[in-house]
Amino acid sequence: MSRTPVALLSPADRDRLIALRRMKAVALGALIAMAVAFVLAFWLQERYTWLAYVRAAAEGGMVGALADWFAVTALFRRPLGLPIPHTAIIPTRKDEIGRTLGEFVETNFLAADVVREKLSRTRIAARAGEWLRVPAHADRVAAEGATVASAVLGALSDDDVRDLIGDLAREHLIEPDWGTPAGVWLQRIVETDAHHGAVDLAVDSIATWLDTNAESFSGLVSRRLPSWVPKLAHRFVDDTVYHEAVRFVGAVQADPRHPARIAIDGYLARLAEGLQHDEATRAKLENAKTALFDSPRVAALAAEAWHTAKAGLLTSLADPQSGLRVRAAQAVREIGERLTTEESLQRRVDSWITDAAVFLVDRYRHDIASIITDTVERWDPAETTEKIELMVGRDLQYIRLNGTVVGALAGLLIFTIAHNLIPGV
């Protein structure tokens, strides 16, 4: 029966082939037994009249066995190789069977109302939540997600990513005008005094630096004095400059209306005005922005940042104990817990899934069903016949065996009725 070498069959198909051959042998054995019984009964019925009943039963059994053998064989091939019409149904009508099967699936299984009714009775969100909140399952989801993410990162070309980052930066950062938005933003900051906190932070930082770096003023001014000035005067000048700087910064810290603060407010207000209305100021900002982004150093820093981020992500994704994997698994468990306990969330998720499934089925059901039709059309007729026979052939052999038994009983019954009711028989 099998054209495919047994060694190439899957273990399941090998088991089916063995079972099929065994049932074929049983069905053939029943036919042979009926034939032997018929010959013996036909030969000896003149001597033993009761053998006429055996002959009738055997004759009916042979007819039933042969008829069912023909019917079963005609599904898969031509009986005895004869070109009998309406035989070898599966190989000759394979494509039609595939189209019919595809239409059946499309009509009865991929209908929108069928899908909606089925999904409406299925607690998808609750079941998913119960599964996801199990720690082992959450870890598995996180692991699978990490594997997919690692594969995607590994497949990305560093050059392509760098070009993409450059294109996105140019499109969203370089090409748009910064002047007017920056001026509006800065004006709002000045009007609401939101910049005072930054000024306080800067002044405090300067004061802290002065407290810890007094030695930095040594020679700052004195090295510019004439050589004939005494060394003591050098030290006095440097100390005076340092103390004046400390006193000035302290005054700025203590007085919210210090002239330096007012000067900063005025400068920022003028800058905001210029960025909004002065072409020269806007041009300076745009030139500085372009020079910054076009700088080879900035491009190198972007590439280095991508390499560092990629390496860090791959390392974290590969380590089951990394913070990223642990937090991902924890997030999955939290999602599962919410899906299990929050009925409102369950209803929303179930509704989303149902609506999405119905939309996809309603829009693409013909394309989905055509997968069956196209797949069956690509199958080789001989291989198709072989696989179908392996799947259902064993059960069909029972039909042959049942036909033998039913034929024998029918032959015996018919002969008995005729013998007892028809005169002269």
Short mmCIF file of C-alpha atoms in Angstrom, two decimals, residues 210 213-225 229-247:
data_model
loop_
_atom_site.label_atom_id
_atom_site.label_comp_id
_atom_site.label_asym_id
_atom_site.label_seq_id
_atom_site.Cartn_x
_atom_site.Cartn_y
_atom_site.Cartn_z
CA LEU A 210 34.31 78.26 46.31
CA ASN A 213 38.56 75.28 46.15
CA ALA A 214 40.14 78.38 47.73
CA GLU A 215 43.57 77.25 46.51
CA SER A 216 42.37 77.63 42.93
CA PHE A 217 42.59 81.41 43.36
CA SER A 218 46.31 81.22 44.23
CA GLY A 219 48.09 83.09 41.43
CA LEU A 220 44.82 83.72 39.54
CA VAL A 221 45.42 87.50 39.53
CA SER A 222 48.82 87.88 41.10
CA ARG A 223 50.63 86.15 38.25
CA ARG A 224 49.69 89.13 36.08
CA LEU A 225 51.25 91.68 38.48
CA VAL A 229 55.59 93.73 43.34
CA PRO A 230 56.43 92.00 46.66
CA LYS A 231 55.25 88.39 47.13
CA LEU A 232 53.22 89.43 50.15
CA ALA A 233 51.18 91.70 47.91
CA HIS A 234 50.59 88.78 45.55
CA ARG A 235 49.06 86.74 48.33
CA PHE A 236 46.98 89.71 49.51
CA VAL A 237 45.57 90.30 46.03
CA ASP A 238 44.61 86.63 45.53
CA ASP A 239 42.98 86.43 48.96
CA THR A 240 41.08 89.65 48.31
CA VAL A 241 39.74 88.35 44.99
CA TYR A 242 38.68 85.07 46.60
CA HIS A 243 36.91 86.71 49.51
CA GLU A 244 35.16 89.19 47.24
CA ALA A 245 33.91 86.28 45.11
CA VAL A 246 32.65 84.48 48.22
CA ARG A 247 31.02 87.67 49.49
#
